[in-house]
Short mmCIF file of C-alpha atoms in Angstrom, two decimals:
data_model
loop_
_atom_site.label_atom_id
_atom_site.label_comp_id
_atom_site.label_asym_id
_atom_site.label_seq_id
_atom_site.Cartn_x
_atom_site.Cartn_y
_atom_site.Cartn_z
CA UNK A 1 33.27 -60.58 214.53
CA UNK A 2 34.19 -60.53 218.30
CA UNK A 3 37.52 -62.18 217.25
CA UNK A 4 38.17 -59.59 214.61
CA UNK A 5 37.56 -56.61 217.05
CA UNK A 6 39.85 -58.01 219.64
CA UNK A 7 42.42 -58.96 217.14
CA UNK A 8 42.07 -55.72 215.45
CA UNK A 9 42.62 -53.77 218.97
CA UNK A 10 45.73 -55.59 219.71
CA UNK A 11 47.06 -54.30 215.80
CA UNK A 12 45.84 -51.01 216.34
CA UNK A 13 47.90 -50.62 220.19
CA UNK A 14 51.14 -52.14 218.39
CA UNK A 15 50.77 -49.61 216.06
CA UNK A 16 50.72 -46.77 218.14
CA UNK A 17 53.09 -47.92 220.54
CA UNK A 18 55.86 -48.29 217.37
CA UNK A 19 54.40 -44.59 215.48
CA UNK A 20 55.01 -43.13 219.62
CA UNK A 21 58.01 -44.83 220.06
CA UNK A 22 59.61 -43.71 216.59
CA UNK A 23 58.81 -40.11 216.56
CA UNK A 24 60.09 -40.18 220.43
CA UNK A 25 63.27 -41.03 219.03
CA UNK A 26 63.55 -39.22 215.73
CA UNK A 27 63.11 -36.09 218.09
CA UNK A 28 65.14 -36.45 220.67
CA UNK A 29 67.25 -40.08 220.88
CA UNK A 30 68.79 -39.70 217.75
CA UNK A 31 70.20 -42.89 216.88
CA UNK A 32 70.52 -44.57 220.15
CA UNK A 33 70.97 -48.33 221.26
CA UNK A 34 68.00 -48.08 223.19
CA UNK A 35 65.88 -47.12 220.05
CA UNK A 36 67.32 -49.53 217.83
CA UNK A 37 66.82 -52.50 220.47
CA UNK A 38 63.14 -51.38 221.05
CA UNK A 39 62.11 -50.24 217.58
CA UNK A 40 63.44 -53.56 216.48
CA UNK A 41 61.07 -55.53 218.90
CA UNK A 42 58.37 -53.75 218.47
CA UNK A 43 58.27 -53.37 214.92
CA UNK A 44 59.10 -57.32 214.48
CA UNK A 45 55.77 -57.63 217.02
CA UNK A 46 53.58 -54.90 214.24
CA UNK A 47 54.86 -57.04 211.29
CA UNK A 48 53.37 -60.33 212.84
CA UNK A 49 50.10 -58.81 214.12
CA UNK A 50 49.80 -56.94 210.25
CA UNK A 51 50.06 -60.63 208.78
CA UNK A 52 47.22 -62.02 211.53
CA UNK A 53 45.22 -58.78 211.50
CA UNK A 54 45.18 -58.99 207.72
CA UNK A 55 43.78 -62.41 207.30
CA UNK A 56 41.21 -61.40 210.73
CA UNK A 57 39.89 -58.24 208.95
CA UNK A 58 39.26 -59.97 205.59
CA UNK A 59 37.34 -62.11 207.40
CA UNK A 60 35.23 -58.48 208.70
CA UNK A 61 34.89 -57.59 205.43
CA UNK A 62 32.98 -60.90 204.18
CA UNK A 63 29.51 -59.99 205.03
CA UNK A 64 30.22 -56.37 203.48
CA UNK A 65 32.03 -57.31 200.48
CA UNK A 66 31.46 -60.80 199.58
CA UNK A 67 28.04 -59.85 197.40
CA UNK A 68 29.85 -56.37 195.91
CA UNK A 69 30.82 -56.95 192.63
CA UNK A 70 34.08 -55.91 191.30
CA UNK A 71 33.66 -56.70 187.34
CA UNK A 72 36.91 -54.73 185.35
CA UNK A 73 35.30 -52.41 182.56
CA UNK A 74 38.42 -53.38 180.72
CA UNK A 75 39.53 -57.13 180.62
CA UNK A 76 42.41 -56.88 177.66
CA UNK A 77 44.82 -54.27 178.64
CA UNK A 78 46.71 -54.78 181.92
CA UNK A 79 49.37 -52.90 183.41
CA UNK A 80 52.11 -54.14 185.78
CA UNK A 81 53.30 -52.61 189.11
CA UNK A 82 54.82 -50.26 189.87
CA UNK A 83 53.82 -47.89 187.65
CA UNK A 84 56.94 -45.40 188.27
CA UNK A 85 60.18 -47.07 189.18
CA UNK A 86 61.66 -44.00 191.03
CA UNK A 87 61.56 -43.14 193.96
CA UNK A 88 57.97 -41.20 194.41
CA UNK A 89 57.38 -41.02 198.20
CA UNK A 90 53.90 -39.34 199.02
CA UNK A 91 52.00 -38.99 195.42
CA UNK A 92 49.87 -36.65 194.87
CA UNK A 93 47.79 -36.78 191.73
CA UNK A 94 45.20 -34.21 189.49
CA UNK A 95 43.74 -35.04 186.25
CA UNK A 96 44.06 -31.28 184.51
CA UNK A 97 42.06 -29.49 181.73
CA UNK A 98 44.57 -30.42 179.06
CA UNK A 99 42.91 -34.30 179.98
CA UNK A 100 46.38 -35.52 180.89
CA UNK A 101 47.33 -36.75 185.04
CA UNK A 102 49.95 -34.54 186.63
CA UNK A 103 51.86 -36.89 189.59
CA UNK A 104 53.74 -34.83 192.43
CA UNK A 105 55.76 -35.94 195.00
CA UNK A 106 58.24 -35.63 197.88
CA UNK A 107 61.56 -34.71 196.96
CA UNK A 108 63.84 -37.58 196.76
CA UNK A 109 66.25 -38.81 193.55
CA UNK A 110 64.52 -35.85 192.10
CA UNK A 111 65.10 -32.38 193.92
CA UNK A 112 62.54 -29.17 194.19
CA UNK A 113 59.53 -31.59 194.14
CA UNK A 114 59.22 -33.65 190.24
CA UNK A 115 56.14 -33.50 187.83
CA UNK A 116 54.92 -36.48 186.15
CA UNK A 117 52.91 -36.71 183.59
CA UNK A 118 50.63 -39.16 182.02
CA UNK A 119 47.73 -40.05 179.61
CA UNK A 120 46.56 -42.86 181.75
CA UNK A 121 47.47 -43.13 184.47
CA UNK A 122 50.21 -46.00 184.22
CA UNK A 123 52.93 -44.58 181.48
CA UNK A 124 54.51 -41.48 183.53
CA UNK A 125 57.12 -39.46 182.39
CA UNK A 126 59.07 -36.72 184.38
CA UNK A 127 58.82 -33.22 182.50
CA UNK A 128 59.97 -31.05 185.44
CA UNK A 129 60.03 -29.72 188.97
CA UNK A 130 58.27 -27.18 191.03
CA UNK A 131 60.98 -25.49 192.20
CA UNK A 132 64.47 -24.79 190.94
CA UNK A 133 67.49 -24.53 193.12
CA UNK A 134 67.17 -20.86 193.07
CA UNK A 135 63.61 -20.07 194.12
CA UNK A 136 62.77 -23.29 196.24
CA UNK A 137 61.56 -22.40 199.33
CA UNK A 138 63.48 -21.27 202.32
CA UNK A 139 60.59 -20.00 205.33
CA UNK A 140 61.75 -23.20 207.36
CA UNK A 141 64.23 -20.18 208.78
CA UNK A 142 65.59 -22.38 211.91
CA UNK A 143 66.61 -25.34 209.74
CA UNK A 144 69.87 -24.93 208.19
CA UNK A 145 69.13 -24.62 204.14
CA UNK A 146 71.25 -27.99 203.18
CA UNK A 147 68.89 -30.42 205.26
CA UNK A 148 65.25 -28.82 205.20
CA UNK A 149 63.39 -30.71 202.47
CA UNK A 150 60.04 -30.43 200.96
CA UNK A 151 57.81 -33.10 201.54
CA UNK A 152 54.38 -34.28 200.38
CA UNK A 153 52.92 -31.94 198.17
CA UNK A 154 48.65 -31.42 197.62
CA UNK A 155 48.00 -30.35 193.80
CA UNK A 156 44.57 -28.89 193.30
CA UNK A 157 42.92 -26.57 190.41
CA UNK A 158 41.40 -23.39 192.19
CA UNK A 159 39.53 -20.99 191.36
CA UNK A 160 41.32 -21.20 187.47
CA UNK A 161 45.05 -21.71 188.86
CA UNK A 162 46.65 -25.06 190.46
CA UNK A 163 47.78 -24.09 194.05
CA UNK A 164 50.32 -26.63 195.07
CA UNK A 165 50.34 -27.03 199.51
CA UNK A 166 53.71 -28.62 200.46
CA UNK A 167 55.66 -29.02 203.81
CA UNK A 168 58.77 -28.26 204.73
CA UNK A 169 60.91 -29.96 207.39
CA UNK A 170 63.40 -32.57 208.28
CA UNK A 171 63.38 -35.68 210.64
CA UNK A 172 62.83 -34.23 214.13
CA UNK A 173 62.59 -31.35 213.43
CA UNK A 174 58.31 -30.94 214.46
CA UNK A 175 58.21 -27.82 216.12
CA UNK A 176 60.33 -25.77 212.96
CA UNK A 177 58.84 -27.75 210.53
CA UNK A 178 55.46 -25.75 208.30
CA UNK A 179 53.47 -25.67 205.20
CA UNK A 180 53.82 -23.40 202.33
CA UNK A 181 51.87 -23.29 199.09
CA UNK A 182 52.85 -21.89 195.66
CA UNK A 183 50.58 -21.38 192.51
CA UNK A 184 50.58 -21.69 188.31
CA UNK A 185 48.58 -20.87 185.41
CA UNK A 186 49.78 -24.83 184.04
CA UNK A 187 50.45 -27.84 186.11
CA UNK A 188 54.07 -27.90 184.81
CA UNK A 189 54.66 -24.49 186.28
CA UNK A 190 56.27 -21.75 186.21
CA UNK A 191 55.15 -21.76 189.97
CA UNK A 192 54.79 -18.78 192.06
CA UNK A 193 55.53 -19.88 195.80
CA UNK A 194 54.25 -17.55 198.15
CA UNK A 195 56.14 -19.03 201.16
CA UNK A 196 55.18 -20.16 204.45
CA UNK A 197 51.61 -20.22 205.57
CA UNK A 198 52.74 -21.32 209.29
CA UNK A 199 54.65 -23.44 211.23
CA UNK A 200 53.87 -25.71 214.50
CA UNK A 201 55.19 -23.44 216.72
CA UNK A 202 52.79 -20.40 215.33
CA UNK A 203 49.74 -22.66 216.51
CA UNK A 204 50.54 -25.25 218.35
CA UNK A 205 50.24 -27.65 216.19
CA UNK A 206 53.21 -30.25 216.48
CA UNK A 207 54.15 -31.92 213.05
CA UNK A 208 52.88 -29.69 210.76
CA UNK A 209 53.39 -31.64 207.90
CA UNK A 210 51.24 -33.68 205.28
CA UNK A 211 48.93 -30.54 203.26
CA UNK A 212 45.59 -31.91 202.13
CA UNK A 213 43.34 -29.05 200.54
CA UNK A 214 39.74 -29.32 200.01
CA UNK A 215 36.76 -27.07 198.69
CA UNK A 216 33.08 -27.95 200.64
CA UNK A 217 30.02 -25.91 200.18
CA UNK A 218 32.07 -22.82 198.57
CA UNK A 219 34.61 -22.73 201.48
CA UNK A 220 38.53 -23.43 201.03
CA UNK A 221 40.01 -25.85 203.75
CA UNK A 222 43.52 -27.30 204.87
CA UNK A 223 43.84 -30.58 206.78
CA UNK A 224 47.29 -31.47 207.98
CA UNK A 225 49.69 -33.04 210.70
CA UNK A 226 51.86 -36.65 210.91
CA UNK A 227 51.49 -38.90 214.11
CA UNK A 228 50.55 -35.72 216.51
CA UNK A 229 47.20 -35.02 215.72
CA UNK A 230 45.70 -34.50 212.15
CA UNK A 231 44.33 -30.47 212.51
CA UNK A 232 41.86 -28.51 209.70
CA UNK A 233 41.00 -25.25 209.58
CA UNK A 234 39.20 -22.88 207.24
CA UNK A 235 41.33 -20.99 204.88
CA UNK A 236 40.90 -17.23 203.28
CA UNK A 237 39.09 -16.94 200.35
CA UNK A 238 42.36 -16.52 198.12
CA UNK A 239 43.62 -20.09 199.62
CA UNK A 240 46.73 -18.45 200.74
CA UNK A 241 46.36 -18.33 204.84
CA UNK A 242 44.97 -20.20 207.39
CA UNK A 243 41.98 -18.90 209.94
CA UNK A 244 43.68 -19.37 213.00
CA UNK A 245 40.10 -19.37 214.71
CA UNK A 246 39.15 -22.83 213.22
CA UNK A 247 41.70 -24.71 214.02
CA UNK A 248 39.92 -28.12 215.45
CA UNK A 249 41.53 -31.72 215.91
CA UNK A 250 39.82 -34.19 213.65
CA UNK A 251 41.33 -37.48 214.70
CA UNK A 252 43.69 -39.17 216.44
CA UNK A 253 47.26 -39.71 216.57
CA UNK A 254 47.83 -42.72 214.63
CA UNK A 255 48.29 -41.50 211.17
CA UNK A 256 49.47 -38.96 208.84
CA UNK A 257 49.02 -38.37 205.09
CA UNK A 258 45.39 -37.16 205.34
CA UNK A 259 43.18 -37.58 202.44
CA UNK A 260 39.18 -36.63 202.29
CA UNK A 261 36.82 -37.95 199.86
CA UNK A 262 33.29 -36.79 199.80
CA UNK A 263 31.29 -39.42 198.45
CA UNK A 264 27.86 -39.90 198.85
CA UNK A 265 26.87 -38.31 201.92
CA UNK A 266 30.07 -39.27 203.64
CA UNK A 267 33.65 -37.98 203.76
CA UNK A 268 35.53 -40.76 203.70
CA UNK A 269 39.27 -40.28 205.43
CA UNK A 270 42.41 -42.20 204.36
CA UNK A 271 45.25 -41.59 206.41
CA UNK A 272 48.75 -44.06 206.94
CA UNK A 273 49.52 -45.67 209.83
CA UNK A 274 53.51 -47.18 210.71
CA UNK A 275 56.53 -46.50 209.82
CA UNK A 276 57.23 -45.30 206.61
CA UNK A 277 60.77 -45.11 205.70
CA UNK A 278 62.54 -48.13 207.15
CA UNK A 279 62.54 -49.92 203.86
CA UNK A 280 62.24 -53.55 204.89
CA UNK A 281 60.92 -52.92 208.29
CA UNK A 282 58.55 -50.24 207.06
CA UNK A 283 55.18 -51.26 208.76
CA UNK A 284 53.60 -48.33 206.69
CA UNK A 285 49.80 -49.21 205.34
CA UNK A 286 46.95 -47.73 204.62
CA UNK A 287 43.54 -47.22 206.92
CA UNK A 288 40.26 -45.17 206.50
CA UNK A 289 37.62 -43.90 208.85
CA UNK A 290 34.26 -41.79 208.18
CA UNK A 291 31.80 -39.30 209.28
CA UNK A 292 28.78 -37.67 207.90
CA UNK A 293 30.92 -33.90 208.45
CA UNK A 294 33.95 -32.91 207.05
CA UNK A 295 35.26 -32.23 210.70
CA UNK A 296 34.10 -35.22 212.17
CA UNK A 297 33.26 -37.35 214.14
CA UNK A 298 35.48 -39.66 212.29
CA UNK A 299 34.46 -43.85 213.01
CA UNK A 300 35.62 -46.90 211.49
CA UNK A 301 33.56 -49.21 210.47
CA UNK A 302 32.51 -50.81 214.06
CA UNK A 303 31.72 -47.34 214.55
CA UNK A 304 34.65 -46.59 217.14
CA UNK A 305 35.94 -43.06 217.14
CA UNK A 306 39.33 -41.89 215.09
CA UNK A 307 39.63 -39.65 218.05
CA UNK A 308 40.46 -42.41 219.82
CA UNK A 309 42.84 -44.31 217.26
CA UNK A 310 39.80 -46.28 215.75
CA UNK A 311 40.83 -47.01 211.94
CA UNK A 312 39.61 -50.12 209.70
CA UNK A 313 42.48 -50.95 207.38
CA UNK A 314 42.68 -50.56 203.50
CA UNK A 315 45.91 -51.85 201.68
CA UNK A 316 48.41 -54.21 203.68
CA UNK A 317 52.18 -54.72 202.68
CA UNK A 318 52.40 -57.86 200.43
CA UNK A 319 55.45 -60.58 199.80
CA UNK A 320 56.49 -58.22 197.09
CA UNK A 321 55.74 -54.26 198.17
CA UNK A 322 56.55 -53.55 201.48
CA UNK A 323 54.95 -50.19 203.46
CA UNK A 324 52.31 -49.39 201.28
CA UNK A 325 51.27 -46.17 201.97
CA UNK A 326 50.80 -42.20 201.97
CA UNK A 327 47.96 -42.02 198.67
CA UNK A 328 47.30 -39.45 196.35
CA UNK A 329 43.72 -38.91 195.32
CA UNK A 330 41.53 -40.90 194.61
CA UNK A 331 40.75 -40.99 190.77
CA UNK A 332 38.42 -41.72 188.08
CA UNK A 333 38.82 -43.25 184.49
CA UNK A 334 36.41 -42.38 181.93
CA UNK A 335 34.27 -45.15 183.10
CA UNK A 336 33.69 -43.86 186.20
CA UNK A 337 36.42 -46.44 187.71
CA UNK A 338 38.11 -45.08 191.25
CA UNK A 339 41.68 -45.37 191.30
CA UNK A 340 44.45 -44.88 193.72
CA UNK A 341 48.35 -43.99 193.42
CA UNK A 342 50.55 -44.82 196.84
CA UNK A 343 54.20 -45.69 197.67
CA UNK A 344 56.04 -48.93 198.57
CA UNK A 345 59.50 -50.53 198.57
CA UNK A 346 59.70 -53.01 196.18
CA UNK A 347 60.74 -56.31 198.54
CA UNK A 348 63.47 -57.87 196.08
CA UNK A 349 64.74 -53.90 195.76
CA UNK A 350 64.23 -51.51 198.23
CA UNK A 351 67.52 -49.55 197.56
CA UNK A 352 65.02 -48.10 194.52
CA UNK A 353 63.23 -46.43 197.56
CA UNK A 354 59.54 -45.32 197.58
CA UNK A 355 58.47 -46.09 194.42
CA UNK A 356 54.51 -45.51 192.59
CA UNK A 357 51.88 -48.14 192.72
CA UNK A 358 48.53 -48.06 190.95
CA UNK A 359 45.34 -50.12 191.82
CA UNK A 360 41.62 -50.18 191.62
CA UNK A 361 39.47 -49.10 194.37
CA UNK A 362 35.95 -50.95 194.98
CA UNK A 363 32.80 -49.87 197.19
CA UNK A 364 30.98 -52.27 199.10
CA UNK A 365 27.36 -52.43 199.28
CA UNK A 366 27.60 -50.67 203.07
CA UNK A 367 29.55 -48.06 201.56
CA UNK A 368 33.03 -48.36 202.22
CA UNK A 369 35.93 -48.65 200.09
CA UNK A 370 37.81 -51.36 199.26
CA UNK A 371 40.92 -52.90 197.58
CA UNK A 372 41.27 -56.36 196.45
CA UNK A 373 43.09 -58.83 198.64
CA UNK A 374 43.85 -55.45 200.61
CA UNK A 375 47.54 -56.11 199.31
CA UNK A 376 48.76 -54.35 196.12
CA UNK A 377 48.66 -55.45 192.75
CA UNK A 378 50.91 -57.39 190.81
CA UNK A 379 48.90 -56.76 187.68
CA UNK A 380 45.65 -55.61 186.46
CA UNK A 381 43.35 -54.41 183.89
CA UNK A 382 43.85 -50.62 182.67
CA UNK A 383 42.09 -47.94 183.45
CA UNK A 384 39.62 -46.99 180.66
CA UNK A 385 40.63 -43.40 179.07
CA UNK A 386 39.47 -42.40 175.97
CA UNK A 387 42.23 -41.52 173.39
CA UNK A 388 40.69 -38.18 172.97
CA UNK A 389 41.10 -37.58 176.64
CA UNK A 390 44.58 -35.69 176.45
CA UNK A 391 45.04 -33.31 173.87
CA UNK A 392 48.73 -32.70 174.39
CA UNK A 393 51.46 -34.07 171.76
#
């Protein structure tokens, strides 16, 4: 285990130093030598230490793992990856009242944010967007309108209406860049956006990217931020504005795509850690901390503070997906089976760009979550939905 921590230390310091290094760039190198000559070496470096670290922290995992069981509650069906073969960067996923799952993401072949839809899970079809040319949003006022793009949505059902969080930004742009949110009475829309919530520059709060909503013990609360900080704060009771008074730091600076599941006494966080975008030198992937309070103190599972960088990993790249990363939700089937959605680049085509994978998530007997191999799927058993699940034709 003493070989593990070192080796995982070592991952964890590459890591950072690429994340620093890229954003450092992105914001004010541009596309210099320099960055391309550095980048280069130190992402070649992250890539190596991912393939050690992964074989290292499987090896950390044994005594947790080895006696969960991970039976498949349905052994006939299978599905193969990925489950949507566009381009889906930054998923986010709700199962609605009409029993069908709505899939949101980033803007990218499709434009104003595309709606999926599907009865499983694993068959998704596109049957809209948020936003049209004419009402998408327009608050990020310093950006000229051609280049500011909406990025990583949060889809949630409050309070009888699905309020959909989104950012709004381009690359470099982290002290213009904000969050918005619009609503509907159906998750295909028509959506009312009401605009910008904030921006960095209104609280200091550099990167404000990367929406994650929650509802804890009857209050409404916004997590957000990209490789600067991940910041919460309490929200109004409509969900519309933040409470600039609660603004706190909850971990470090090694991640962004924040997503909180309560689960048994814990919230478990899930944030991504690399590059994301580079498409065969993404070092994107996914790691998770915990704490026994939604704002913290975050550890991983040596019990080293997020604070301080301190993540355990969850999903590695594989020989065929390559930066796995940026989940939805975690979801279950109607057997109680959890469930995640993320991005990748497909390895033998990554000109398709971020496209959607699906796999199974496991709990250990300690606790934590889990995902088989920590590598994505090729192919797998269903998830179990009953037919009467979705109502819609």
């Amino acid at each position: 285990m003493q070989l593990f921590a070192v080796f995982q230390s070592i991952f964890v310091n590459l890591q950072r130093s690429n994340c620093v290094f890229n954003c450092f760039c992105f914001s004010y190198m541009k596309k210099s030598s320099l960055c391309f000559l550095v980048g280069t070496v130190l992402t070649t470096a992250t890539l190596a230490a991912q393939s050690t670290d992964s074989t290292l922290t499987q090896v950390g995992y044994n005594d947790d793992v080895n006696s969960a069981s991970h039976p498949y509650d349905n052994d006939t069906l299978t599905y193969q990856n990925p489950v949507i073969r566009k381009s889906v960067p930054d998923p986010t996923v709700l199962r609605a009242e009409d029993g069908y799952y709505y899939l949101y993401a980033t803007e990218s072949v499709t434009r104003n944010v595309p709606i999926y839809r599907s009865p499983d899970m694993v068959d998704w079809q596109l049957v809209g967007t948020v936003f049209t040319d004419e009402n998408r949003p327009t608050f990020v006022e310093s950006l000229p309108k051609s280049s500011a793009r909406i990025w990583a949505p949060d889809i949630n059902y409050v309070d009888g209406k699905y309020y959909l969080y989104y950012s709004m930004s381009r690359w470099g742009s982290e002290w213009e860049c904000g969050i918005g949110v619009a609503t509907a009475d159906s998750p295909t829309g028509p959506f009312l956006n009401h605009g910008k919530m904030f921006i960095s520059s209104d609280f200091g709060t550099q990167n404000s990217i990367d929406p994650f909503f929650i509802e804890d013990n009857g209050r409404k609360y916004l997590f957000w931020g990209s490789f600067r900080g991940i910041w919460g704060a309490e929200l109004t009771d409509d969900g519309l504005a933040v409470r600039p008074e609660t603004i706190r730091q909850i971990v470090g600076t090694l991640t962004e795509g924040t997503y909180i599941l309560p689960k048994e006494g814990y919230y478990y966080l899930i944030g991504s850690a690399g590059s994301c975008c580079e498409g065969a030198n993404s070092t994107y992937h996914l790691v998770m901390a915990r704490s026994e309070n939604l704002f913290g103190p975050y550890v991983d599972m040596s019990g080293e503070p997020a604070l301080d960088n301190h993540f355990s990993p969850l999903l590695y790249r594989s020989d065929k997906v390559i930066g796995p990363g940026h989940n939805a939700e975690f979801m279950q089937d109607d057997a109680g089976q959890w469930w995640i959605i993320y991005h990748g680049f497909l390895a033998d085509n990554e000109g398709e760009g971020r496209v959607g994978f699906l796999d199974r998530v496991f709990w250990s007997e300690n606790g934590w979550p889990y995902i088989l191999d920590m590598r994505p799927s090729e192919s797998a058993p269903k998830p179990i939905i009953k037919q009467s699940a979705a109502i819609m034709p």
